[in-house]
mmCIF file of C-alpha atoms in Angstrom:
data_model
loop_
_atom_site.group_PDB
_atom_site.id
_atom_site.type_symbol
_atom_site.label_atom_id
_atom_site.label_comp_id
_atom_site.label_asym_id
_atom_site.label_seq_id
_atom_site.Cartn_x
_atom_site.Cartn_y
_atom_site.Cartn_z
ATOM 1 C CA MET A 54 -15.795 21.002 -13.828
ATOM 2 C CA ALA A 55 -15.057 17.782 -11.938
ATOM 3 C CA ALA A 56 -13.102 18.234 -8.728
ATOM 4 C CA ALA A 57 -11.155 16.244 -6.195
ATOM 5 C CA GLU A 58 -9.425 16.921 -2.865
ATOM 6 C CA PHE A 59 -5.711 16.093 -2.549
ATOM 7 C CA TRP A 60 -4.900 15.399 1.099
ATOM 8 C CA TYR A 61 -1.175 15.415 1.913
ATOM 9 C CA GLU A 62 1.140 15.395 4.938
ATOM 10 C CA PHE A 63 4.587 16.945 4.653
ATOM 11 C CA ALA A 64 6.205 14.167 6.673
ATOM 12 C CA SER A 65 4.829 11.513 4.307
ATOM 13 C CA ILE A 66 7.322 10.132 1.838
ATOM 14 C CA TYR A 67 4.758 8.868 -0.655
ATOM 15 C CA SER A 68 3.140 12.353 -0.609
ATOM 16 C CA TYR A 69 6.368 13.556 -2.278
ATOM 17 C CA PRO A 70 6.107 11.928 -5.707
ATOM 18 C CA ALA A 71 2.318 12.351 -5.486
ATOM 19 C CA ALA A 72 2.662 16.184 -4.930
ATOM 20 C CA MET A 73 5.062 16.415 -7.839
ATOM 21 C CA ARG A 74 2.765 14.477 -10.260
ATOM 22 C CA VAL A 75 -0.783 15.254 -9.244
ATOM 23 C CA ALA A 76 -1.321 18.735 -10.848
ATOM 24 C CA ALA A 77 -0.404 17.479 -14.351
ATOM 25 C CA LEU A 78 -2.451 14.340 -13.902
ATOM 26 C CA ALA A 79 -5.498 16.351 -12.762
ATOM 27 C CA ALA A 80 -5.135 18.924 -15.558
ATOM 28 C CA ALA A 81 -4.943 16.193 -18.172
ATOM 29 C CA ARG A 82 -8.307 14.859 -16.950
ATOM 30 C CA GLY A 83 -9.953 18.274 -16.485
ATOM 31 C CA VAL A 84 -10.200 17.776 -12.783
ATOM 32 C CA ALA A 85 -9.923 20.795 -10.463
ATOM 33 C CA LEU A 86 -7.748 20.056 -7.477
ATOM 34 C CA VAL A 87 -8.075 21.340 -3.887
ATOM 35 C CA TRP A 88 -4.812 20.951 -2.002
ATOM 36 C CA ARG A 89 -5.532 20.023 1.656
ATOM 37 C CA PRO A 90 -2.525 19.864 3.975
ATOM 38 C CA PHE A 91 -3.130 17.964 7.181
ATOM 39 C CA LEU A 92 -1.298 16.087 9.913
ATOM 40 C CA LEU A 93 -1.278 12.318 10.290
ATOM 41 C CA GLY A 94 0.008 12.530 13.864
ATOM 42 C CA PRO A 95 -3.391 12.649 15.514
ATOM 43 C CA ILE A 96 -4.744 9.850 13.307
ATOM 44 C CA PHE A 97 -1.706 7.638 13.995
ATOM 45 C CA ALA A 98 -1.877 8.404 17.757
ATOM 46 C CA ALA A 99 -5.539 7.394 17.775
ATOM 47 C CA GLN A 100 -4.577 3.964 16.656
ATOM 48 C CA GLY A 101 -1.704 3.650 19.057
ATOM 49 C CA TRP A 102 1.216 4.669 16.844
ATOM 50 C CA ARG A 103 3.653 7.155 18.304
ATOM 51 C CA ASP A 104 6.053 7.136 15.348
ATOM 52 C CA SER A 105 5.984 6.592 11.555
ATOM 53 C CA PRO A 106 4.845 3.016 10.657
ATOM 54 C CA PHE A 107 8.099 2.862 8.612
ATOM 55 C CA ASN A 108 10.002 3.178 11.860
ATOM 56 C CA LEU A 109 7.704 0.970 13.896
ATOM 57 C CA TYR A 110 7.874 -1.908 11.400
ATOM 58 C CA PRO A 111 11.524 -2.075 10.225
ATOM 59 C CA ASN A 112 11.039 -4.650 7.366
ATOM 60 C CA LYS A 113 8.208 -2.502 5.964
ATOM 61 C CA GLY A 114 10.278 0.593 6.481
ATOM 62 C CA ARG A 115 13.320 -0.816 4.632
ATOM 63 C CA TYR A 116 11.018 -1.771 1.813
ATOM 64 C CA MET A 117 9.395 1.620 1.642
ATOM 65 C CA TRP A 118 12.646 3.446 1.264
ATOM 66 C CA ARG A 119 13.722 1.157 -1.591
ATOM 67 C CA ASP A 120 10.245 1.455 -3.139
ATOM 68 C CA LEU A 121 10.529 5.218 -3.066
ATOM 69 C CA GLU A 122 13.977 5.107 -4.657
ATOM 70 C CA ARG A 123 12.614 3.080 -7.526
ATOM 71 C CA ILE A 124 9.509 5.303 -7.895
ATOM 72 C CA CYS A 125 11.585 8.495 -7.851
ATOM 73 C CA ALA A 126 14.089 7.083 -10.344
ATOM 74 C CA ALA A 127 11.337 6.096 -12.709
ATOM 75 C CA ALA A 128 9.798 9.579 -12.375
ATOM 76 C CA GLY A 129 13.057 11.423 -12.769
ATOM 77 C CA LEU A 130 12.773 12.946 -9.262
ATOM 78 C CA PRO A 131 15.847 13.374 -7.013
ATOM 79 C CA PHE A 132 15.547 11.460 -3.720
ATOM 80 C CA ARG A 133 17.401 11.940 -0.487
ATOM 81 C CA ARG A 134 16.236 10.769 2.898
ATOM 82 C CA PRO A 135 15.983 13.579 5.494
ATOM 83 C CA GLU A 136 17.258 13.105 9.078
ATOM 84 C CA PRO A 137 15.547 12.709 11.357
ATOM 85 C CA PHE A 138 12.616 10.865 9.702
ATOM 86 C CA PRO A 139 9.841 11.635 10.053
ATOM 87 C CA GLN A 140 10.385 15.419 9.907
ATOM 88 C CA ASN A 141 8.261 17.656 12.134
ATOM 89 C CA SER A 142 5.764 18.944 9.598
ATOM 90 C CA LEU A 143 3.569 21.170 11.888
ATOM 91 C CA PHE A 144 5.043 24.564 10.884
ATOM 92 C CA ALA A 145 5.117 23.783 7.150
ATOM 93 C CA ALA A 146 1.484 22.546 7.320
ATOM 94 C CA ARG A 147 0.404 25.801 8.987
ATOM 95 C CA VAL A 148 2.174 27.885 6.415
ATOM 96 C CA ALA A 149 0.686 25.853 3.511
ATOM 97 C CA LEU A 150 -2.757 26.403 5.018
ATOM 98 C CA ALA A 151 -2.072 30.136 5.317
ATOM 99 C CA LEU A 152 -1.613 30.213 1.534
ATOM 100 C CA GLU A 153 -4.318 29.638 -1.029
ATOM 101 C CA GLY A 154 -4.824 28.263 -4.502
ATOM 102 C CA GLU A 155 -1.743 28.052 -6.766
ATOM 103 C CA SER A 156 0.461 29.569 -4.056
ATOM 104 C CA ARG A 157 -0.381 26.740 -1.682
ATOM 105 C CA ALA A 158 0.322 24.102 -4.376
ATOM 106 C CA GLU A 159 3.615 25.733 -5.454
ATOM 107 C CA PHE A 160 4.772 26.167 -1.812
ATOM 108 C CA SER A 161 3.972 22.488 -1.090
ATOM 109 C CA ARG A 162 6.009 21.247 -4.032
ATOM 110 C CA LYS A 163 8.894 23.424 -2.862
ATOM 111 C CA VAL A 164 8.658 21.893 0.665
ATOM 112 C CA TYR A 165 8.686 18.355 -0.711
ATOM 113 C CA ALA A 166 11.558 19.145 -3.060
ATOM 114 C CA ALA A 167 13.675 20.495 -0.156
ATOM 115 C CA GLU A 168 12.719 17.678 2.245
ATOM 116 C CA PHE A 169 12.955 14.577 0.025
ATOM 117 C CA GLY A 170 14.751 15.868 -3.029
ATOM 118 C CA GLU A 171 17.571 17.524 -1.029
ATOM 119 C CA GLY A 172 17.171 15.828 2.358
ATOM 120 C CA LEU A 173 16.828 19.163 4.181
ATOM 121 C CA SER A 174 14.973 19.961 7.337
ATOM 122 C CA ILE A 175 11.500 21.437 7.000
ATOM 123 C CA ALA A 176 11.244 22.244 10.655
ATOM 124 C CA ASP A 177 13.742 25.049 9.946
ATOM 125 C CA ARG A 178 11.646 28.244 9.968
ATOM 126 C CA GLY A 179 14.217 30.234 8.020
ATOM 127 C CA ARG A 180 14.101 27.662 5.249
ATOM 128 C CA ILE A 181 10.352 27.735 5.150
ATOM 129 C CA ALA A 182 10.416 31.568 5.047
ATOM 130 C CA GLY A 183 12.884 31.338 2.163
ATOM 131 C CA LEU A 184 10.497 29.064 0.173
ATOM 132 C CA VAL A 185 7.671 31.542 0.707
ATOM 133 C CA ALA A 186 9.965 34.342 -0.537
ATOM 134 C CA GLU A 187 10.622 32.356 -3.693
ATOM 135 C CA LEU A 188 6.927 32.597 -4.492
ATOM 136 C CA GLY A 189 7.283 36.377 -4.555
ATOM 137 C CA LEU A 190 5.226 36.668 -1.370
ATOM 138 C CA ASP A 191 6.128 38.532 1.836
ATOM 139 C CA PRO A 192 7.382 35.782 4.256
ATOM 140 C CA GLN A 193 6.787 37.952 7.368
ATOM 141 C CA ALA A 194 3.111 38.474 6.539
ATOM 142 C CA VAL A 195 2.519 34.776 5.605
ATOM 143 C CA LEU A 196 4.366 33.455 8.681
ATOM 144 C CA SER A 197 2.525 35.796 10.918
ATOM 145 C CA ARG A 198 -0.838 34.511 9.539
ATOM 146 C CA ALA A 199 0.486 30.908 9.899
ATOM 147 C CA GLY A 200 1.126 31.533 13.569
ATOM 148 C CA ASN A 201 -2.258 32.988 14.626
ATOM 149 C CA ASP A 202 -4.819 31.143 16.621
ATOM 150 C CA ALA A 203 -7.497 31.127 13.926
ATOM 151 C CA LEU A 204 -5.183 29.287 11.564
ATOM 152 C CA LYS A 205 -4.069 26.833 14.226
ATOM 153 C CA ALA A 206 -7.798 26.056 14.836
ATOM 154 C CA GLN A 207 -8.326 25.774 11.106
ATOM 155 C CA LEU A 208 -5.534 23.120 10.845
ATOM 156 C CA ARG A 209 -7.011 21.213 13.752
ATOM 157 C CA ALA A 210 -10.364 21.285 11.990
ATOM 158 C CA GLU A 211 -8.748 19.965 8.788
ATOM 159 C CA CYS A 212 -7.276 17.122 10.712
ATOM 160 C CA ALA A 213 -10.659 16.239 12.286
ATOM 161 C CA ARG A 214 -12.272 16.427 8.869
ATOM 162 C CA ALA A 215 -9.689 14.025 7.486
ATOM 163 C CA ALA A 216 -10.337 11.612 10.265
ATOM 164 C CA GLY A 217 -14.121 12.000 9.752
ATOM 165 C CA ILE A 218 -13.755 11.105 6.062
ATOM 166 C CA GLY A 219 -11.918 7.922 7.094
ATOM 167 C CA ILE A 220 -8.471 9.062 5.936
ATOM 168 C CA PHE A 221 -5.778 6.911 7.576
ATOM 169 C CA GLY A 222 -2.716 7.700 5.492
ATOM 170 C CA ALA A 223 -1.239 10.109 2.991
ATOM 171 C CA PRO A 224 -1.511 10.988 0.225
ATOM 172 C CA SER A 225 -5.226 10.538 -0.115
ATOM 173 C CA LEU A 226 -7.516 11.640 -2.935
ATOM 174 C CA VAL A 227 -11.208 12.195 -2.185
ATOM 175 C CA THR A 228 -13.709 12.602 -5.029
ATOM 176 C CA GLU A 229 -16.890 14.662 -4.969
ATOM 177 C CA ASP A 230 -19.062 11.503 -4.540
ATOM 178 C CA GLY A 231 -17.007 10.538 -1.454
ATOM 179 C CA GLU A 232 -14.660 7.868 -2.869
ATOM 180 C CA LEU A 233 -11.327 7.660 -1.131
ATOM 181 C CA PHE A 234 -8.118 6.623 -2.898
ATOM 182 C CA TRP A 235 -5.022 6.139 -0.769
ATOM 183 C CA GLY A 236 -1.448 6.365 -2.026
ATOM 184 C CA ASP A 237 0.697 7.684 -4.785
ATOM 185 C CA ASP A 238 -0.125 4.626 -6.724
ATOM 186 C CA ARG A 239 -3.852 5.399 -6.711
ATOM 187 C CA LEU A 240 -3.614 8.912 -8.112
ATOM 188 C CA GLU A 241 -4.454 7.929 -11.686
ATOM 189 C CA GLN A 242 -7.324 5.669 -10.610
ATOM 190 C CA GLY A 243 -8.767 8.395 -8.301
ATOM 191 C CA LEU A 244 -8.577 11.111 -10.885
ATOM 192 C CA ASP A 245 -10.116 8.894 -13.519
ATOM 193 C CA TRP A 246 -12.963 8.335 -11.085
ATOM 194 C CA ALA A 247 -13.275 12.044 -10.373
ATOM 195 C CA ALA A 248 -13.305 12.861 -14.063
ATOM 196 C CA LYS A 249 -16.171 10.432 -14.738
ATOM 197 C CA GLY A 250 -18.142 12.446 -12.209
ATOM 198 C CA MET B 275 14.665 -17.291 -19.155
ATOM 199 C CA ALA B 276 14.082 -14.556 -16.602
ATOM 200 C CA ALA B 277 12.368 -15.778 -13.417
ATOM 201 C CA ALA B 278 10.557 -14.379 -10.373
ATOM 202 C CA GLU B 279 9.044 -15.789 -7.178
ATOM 203 C CA PHE B 280 5.416 -15.072 -6.455
ATOM 204 C CA TRP B 281 4.880 -15.238 -2.676
ATOM 205 C CA TYR B 282 1.197 -15.451 -1.641
ATOM 206 C CA GLU B 283 -0.914 -16.169 1.420
ATOM 207 C CA PHE B 284 -4.405 -17.567 1.023
ATOM 208 C CA ALA B 285 -5.889 -15.366 3.736
ATOM 209 C CA SER B 286 -4.629 -12.185 1.985
ATOM 210 C CA ILE B 287 -7.258 -10.367 -0.056
ATOM 211 C CA TYR B 288 -4.860 -8.547 -2.359
ATOM 212 C CA SER B 289 -3.244 -11.917 -3.153
ATOM 213 C CA TYR B 290 -6.576 -12.788 -4.852
ATOM 214 C CA PRO B 291 -6.533 -10.379 -7.795
ATOM 215 C CA ALA B 292 -2.765 -10.863 -7.963
ATOM 216 C CA ALA B 293 -3.069 -14.628 -8.269
ATOM 217 C CA MET B 294 -5.747 -14.285 -10.988
ATOM 218 C CA ARG B 295 -3.507 -11.835 -13.038
ATOM 219 C CA VAL B 296 0.032 -12.788 -12.481
ATOM 220 C CA ALA B 297 0.449 -15.858 -14.844
ATOM 221 C CA ALA B 298 -0.668 -13.846 -17.861
ATOM 222 C CA LEU B 299 1.435 -10.812 -16.907
ATOM 223 C CA ALA B 300 4.544 -13.050 -16.486
ATOM 224 C CA ALA B 301 3.974 -14.910 -19.729
ATOM 225 C CA ALA B 302 3.610 -11.650 -21.653
ATOM 226 C CA ARG B 303 7.108 -10.664 -20.368
ATOM 227 C CA GLY B 304 8.713 -14.060 -20.834
ATOM 228 C CA VAL B 305 9.171 -14.413 -17.068
ATOM 229 C CA ALA B 306 9.032 -17.882 -15.489
ATOM 230 C CA LEU B 307 7.081 -17.779 -12.179
ATOM 231 C CA VAL B 308 7.664 -19.852 -9.094
ATOM 232 C CA TRP B 309 4.532 -19.976 -6.945
ATOM 233 C CA ARG B 310 5.441 -19.847 -3.288
ATOM 234 C CA PRO B 311 2.617 -20.218 -0.776
ATOM 235 C CA PHE B 312 3.427 -19.094 2.755
ATOM 236 C CA LEU B 313 1.845 -17.901 5.952
ATOM 237 C CA LEU B 314 1.858 -14.326 7.143
ATOM 238 C CA GLY B 315 0.801 -15.265 10.721
ATOM 239 C CA PRO B 316 4.370 -15.776 12.066
ATOM 240 C CA ILE B 317 5.520 -12.527 10.440
ATOM 241 C CA PHE B 318 2.583 -10.551 11.793
ATOM 242 C CA ALA B 319 2.959 -12.152 15.250
ATOM 243 C CA ALA B 320 6.688 -11.142 15.316
ATOM 244 C CA GLN B 321 5.668 -7.497 15.022
ATOM 245 C CA GLY B 322 2.947 -7.761 17.634
ATOM 246 C CA TRP B 323 -0.159 -8.334 15.380
ATOM 247 C CA ARG B 324 -2.457 -11.116 16.470
ATOM 248 C CA ASP B 325 -5.060 -10.387 13.721
ATOM 249 C CA SER B 326 -5.208 -9.029 10.211
ATOM 250 C CA PRO B 327 -4.156 -5.378 10.085
ATOM 251 C CA PHE B 328 -7.525 -4.772 8.309
ATOM 252 C CA ASN B 329 -9.230 -5.834 11.499
ATOM 253 C CA LEU B 330 -6.766 -4.123 13.807
ATOM 254 C CA TYR B 331 -7.100 -0.785 12.038
ATOM 255 C CA PRO B 332 -10.781 -0.262 11.177
ATOM 256 C CA ASN B 333 -10.489 2.771 8.935
ATOM 257 C CA LYS B 334 -7.752 1.093 6.860
ATOM 258 C CA GLY B 335 -9.879 -2.112 6.854
ATOM 259 C CA ARG B 336 -12.956 -0.357 5.536
ATOM 260 C CA TYR B 337 -10.829 1.288 2.891
ATOM 261 C CA MET B 338 -9.214 -2.009 1.855
ATOM 262 C CA TRP B 339 -12.530 -3.726 1.218
ATOM 263 C CA ARG B 340 -13.802 -0.886 -0.900
ATOM 264 C CA ASP B 341 -10.430 -0.735 -2.749
ATOM 265 C CA LEU B 342 -10.731 -4.492 -3.437
ATOM 266 C CA GLU B 343 -14.278 -4.029 -4.718
ATOM 267 C CA ARG B 344 -13.090 -1.394 -7.191
ATOM 268 C CA ILE B 345 -10.010 -3.461 -8.235
ATOM 269 C CA CYS B 346 -12.094 -6.580 -8.792
ATOM 270 C CA ALA B 347 -14.803 -4.646 -10.682
ATOM 271 C CA ALA B 348 -12.215 -3.203 -13.007
ATOM 272 C CA ALA B 349 -10.636 -6.619 -13.544
ATOM 273 C CA GLY B 350 -13.967 -8.359 -14.106
ATOM 274 C CA LEU B 351 -13.483 -10.598 -11.052
ATOM 275 C CA PRO B 352 -16.370 -11.594 -8.738
ATOM 276 C CA PHE B 353 -15.800 -10.494 -5.163
ATOM 277 C CA ARG B 354 -17.438 -11.639 -1.980
ATOM 278 C CA ARG B 355 -16.114 -11.261 1.490
ATOM 279 C CA PRO B 356 -15.674 -14.552 3.386
ATOM 280 C CA GLU B 357 -16.769 -14.900 6.990
ATOM 281 C CA PRO B 358 -14.783 -15.000 9.170
ATOM 282 C CA PHE B 359 -12.017 -12.843 7.807
ATOM 283 C CA PRO B 360 -9.226 -13.690 7.803
ATOM 284 C CA GLN B 361 -9.771 -17.321 6.905
ATOM 285 C CA ASN B 362 -7.564 -20.004 8.447
ATOM 286 C CA SER B 363 -5.260 -20.645 5.530
ATOM 287 C CA LEU B 364 -2.944 -23.301 7.059
ATOM 288 C CA PHE B 365 -4.506 -26.338 5.434
ATOM 289 C CA ALA B 366 -4.832 -24.826 1.960
ATOM 290 C CA ALA B 367 -1.163 -23.664 2.160
ATOM 291 C CA ARG B 368 -0.031 -27.169 2.988
ATOM 292 C CA VAL B 369 -1.963 -28.626 0.098
ATOM 293 C CA ALA B 370 -0.635 -25.996 -2.310
ATOM 294 C CA LEU B 371 2.887 -26.859 -1.183
ATOM 295 C CA ALA B 372 2.152 -30.563 -1.736
ATOM 296 C CA LEU B 373 1.489 -29.817 -5.367
ATOM 297 C CA GLU B 374 4.006 -28.635 -7.940
ATOM 298 C CA GLY B 375 4.283 -26.488 -10.970
ATOM 299 C CA GLU B 376 1.076 -25.829 -12.916
ATOM 300 C CA SER B 377 -0.973 -27.982 -10.548
ATOM 301 C CA ARG B 378 -0.010 -25.663 -7.652
ATOM 302 C CA ALA B 379 -0.810 -22.532 -9.643
ATOM 303 C CA GLU B 380 -4.204 -23.901 -10.792
ATOM 304 C CA PHE B 381 -5.127 -25.136 -7.294
ATOM 305 C CA SER B 382 -4.212 -21.759 -5.833
ATOM 306 C CA ARG B 383 -6.414 -19.832 -8.262
ATOM 307 C CA LYS B 384 -9.283 -22.225 -7.425
ATOM 308 C CA VAL B 385 -8.732 -21.598 -3.629
ATOM 309 C CA TYR B 386 -8.881 -17.821 -4.235
ATOM 310 C CA ALA B 387 -11.886 -18.032 -6.513
ATOM 311 C CA ALA B 388 -13.781 -20.052 -3.827
ATOM 312 C CA GLU B 389 -12.647 -17.791 -0.958
ATOM 313 C CA PHE B 390 -13.023 -14.308 -2.345
ATOM 314 C CA GLY B 391 -15.039 -14.877 -5.520
ATOM 315 C CA GLU B 392 -17.758 -16.937 -3.784
ATOM 316 C CA GLY B 393 -17.050 -16.076 -0.116
ATOM 317 C CA LEU B 394 -16.604 -19.757 0.862
ATOM 318 C CA SER B 395 -14.580 -21.196 3.779
ATOM 319 C CA ILE B 396 -11.155 -22.474 2.708
ATOM 320 C CA ALA B 397 -10.674 -24.144 6.140
ATOM 321 C CA ASP B 398 -13.237 -26.795 4.991
ATOM 322 C CA ARG B 399 -11.202 -29.879 4.138
ATOM 323 C CA GLY B 400 -13.916 -31.336 1.979
ATOM 324 C CA ARG B 401 -13.956 -28.206 -0.140
ATOM 325 C CA ILE B 402 -10.223 -28.292 -0.504
ATOM 326 C CA ALA B 403 -10.329 -31.998 -1.481
ATOM 327 C CA GLY B 404 -12.936 -31.133 -4.077
ATOM 328 C CA LEU B 405 -10.673 -28.479 -5.579
ATOM 329 C CA VAL B 406 -7.822 -30.975 -5.846
ATOM 330 C CA ALA B 407 -10.236 -33.461 -7.551
ATOM 331 C CA GLU B 408 -11.145 -30.780 -10.113
ATOM 332 C CA LEU B 409 -7.479 -30.752 -11.189
ATOM 333 C CA GLY B 410 -7.852 -34.496 -12.066
ATOM 334 C CA LEU B 411 -5.594 -35.523 -9.150
ATOM 335 C CA ASP B 412 -6.309 -38.004 -6.410
ATOM 336 C CA PRO B 413 -7.406 -35.913 -3.338
ATOM 337 C CA GLN B 414 -6.564 -38.686 -0.806
ATOM 338 C CA ALA B 415 -2.971 -38.958 -2.074
ATOM 339 C CA VAL B 416 -2.487 -35.195 -2.090
ATOM 340 C CA LEU B 417 -4.091 -34.593 1.265
ATOM 341 C CA SER B 418 -2.021 -37.362 2.770
ATOM 342 C CA ARG B 419 1.138 -35.755 1.454
ATOM 343 C CA ALA B 420 -0.043 -32.374 2.741
ATOM 344 C CA GLY B 421 -0.430 -33.818 6.229
ATOM 345 C CA ASN B 422 2.932 -35.455 6.690
ATOM 346 C CA ASP B 423 5.681 -34.090 8.943
ATOM 347 C CA ALA B 424 8.214 -33.410 6.115
ATOM 348 C CA LEU B 425 5.729 -31.115 4.350
ATOM 349 C CA LYS B 426 4.817 -29.307 7.602
ATOM 350 C CA ALA B 427 8.509 -28.708 8.109
ATOM 351 C CA GLN B 428 8.821 -27.570 4.487
ATOM 352 C CA LEU B 429 6.086 -24.967 5.044
ATOM 353 C CA ARG B 430 7.767 -23.741 8.190
ATOM 354 C CA ALA B 431 10.990 -23.340 6.198
ATOM 355 C CA GLU B 432 9.140 -21.362 3.506
ATOM 356 C CA CYS B 433 7.817 -18.984 6.105
ATOM 357 C CA ALA B 434 11.294 -18.580 7.597
ATOM 358 C CA ARG B 435 12.688 -17.940 4.144
ATOM 359 C CA ALA B 436 9.978 -15.320 3.456
ATOM 360 C CA ALA B 437 10.898 -13.553 6.713
ATOM 361 C CA GLY B 438 14.615 -13.734 5.874
ATOM 362 C CA ILE B 439 14.033 -12.069 2.495
ATOM 363 C CA GLY B 440 12.337 -9.241 4.347
ATOM 364 C CA ILE B 441 8.789 -10.085 3.197
ATOM 365 C CA PHE B 442 6.218 -8.385 5.475
ATOM 366 C CA GLY B 443 3.018 -8.694 3.460
ATOM 367 C CA ALA B 444 1.418 -10.473 0.538
ATOM 368 C CA PRO B 445 1.429 -10.787 -2.366
ATOM 369 C CA SER B 446 5.140 -10.180 -2.782
ATOM 370 C CA LEU B 447 7.225 -10.628 -5.944
ATOM 371 C CA VAL B 448 10.974 -11.335 -5.585
ATOM 372 C CA THR B 449 13.298 -11.071 -8.604
ATOM 373 C CA GLU B 450 16.491 -13.045 -9.235
ATOM 374 C CA ASP B 451 18.623 -9.998 -8.223
ATOM 375 C CA GLY B 452 16.777 -9.791 -4.914
ATOM 376 C CA GLU B 453 14.408 -6.890 -5.503
ATOM 377 C CA LEU B 454 11.211 -7.077 -3.541
ATOM 378 C CA PHE B 455 7.878 -5.723 -4.883
ATOM 379 C CA TRP B 456 4.904 -5.769 -2.460
ATOM 380 C CA GLY B 457 1.250 -5.737 -3.452
ATOM 381 C CA ASP B 458 -1.054 -6.490 -6.324
ATOM 382 C CA ASP B 459 -0.352 -2.984 -7.623
ATOM 383 C CA ARG B 460 3.366 -3.697 -7.973
ATOM 384 C CA LEU B 461 3.064 -6.890 -10.179
ATOM 385 C CA GLU B 462 3.624 -5.070 -13.427
ATOM 386 C CA GLN B 463 6.552 -3.117 -12.102
ATOM 387 C CA GLY B 464 8.188 -6.202 -10.500
ATOM 388 C CA LEU B 465 7.702 -8.319 -13.651
ATOM 389 C CA ASP B 466 9.120 -5.592 -15.794
ATOM 390 C CA TRP B 467 12.143 -5.530 -13.542
ATOM 391 C CA ALA B 468 12.448 -9.322 -13.709
ATOM 392 C CA ALA B 469 12.226 -9.293 -17.448
ATOM 393 C CA LYS B 470 15.096 -6.758 -17.761
ATOM 394 C CA GLY B 471 17.241 -9.262 -15.916
#
């Protein structure tokens, strides 16, 4: 079965519609997806950015919010800007990495729905625990796993791997033959490529 | 008839496939296009960039060239990177502005085909004169118009207008109700919007 990696960052706005769409798009093409949460912070910092580019470049930022409104309206997704933006995504990323397979995908969609569908804080540990509970899992066990040193090291390794692949933004799709597709608007093209093998 | 403005910069790589596609896409939707050449330099300089972002951010730059290769291959367009990149686009922009209507559109496609289809320099005045001659126009008359002070002032005004609209990259499509769509990959969406009125 063809496969592809879906790299996403919880603070990234374009990762929101992508996360909500990607599973159905992959299934329709017979592509197995690996969900890979990571952090853009270290990658942005390496190129001198200490904030989201949407905050650093106001005209681009204004455009992006409007673009997202249009994209979400067309996709039938609720959209509400969280404050502050960007949200601190470290804790949610650790919890996502502490989950596997379909639980990770489902948890990730729940995080995005809360953050950009309802405009809620994802740095709130109680809220994250509640989303884990909605999966029918034990929040205490998952959050404990998310907080241990091995998992922290694993997330750092994922970020290093993303940088090594040449990932510079989110969402990014990586195919088995090493092609990189950046952005919600490249999902179909990337999955078509993955399906062709 | 519905209308839209197509803002493009000759140094911009994504403006190349967009310029080659946009006339047919607009015609299919009954949208009248106004071709508006401008310069991104002043806009980039205002946000602290003194080079193309594809040169300033190497990972993003590598990705963009590969992305363009894939886009051009899918569209059946030849693609060859010009050296240096970005090309100095000032003279070509002045000449485009000195032309009107279909001559401007046709000249602009010829500039892009030379620059990114064949990898040729567009700062070469003899080449630009040759492209004007291919339109059946008198190169000397057009180049003379392109060099006068009124036209230089007109191009500066176009750049100021672009900045005023909130344009931060090229290509950009602007609809009559003031919606902005950025990028070759937003042409269809922007023209659909324009056609709805």
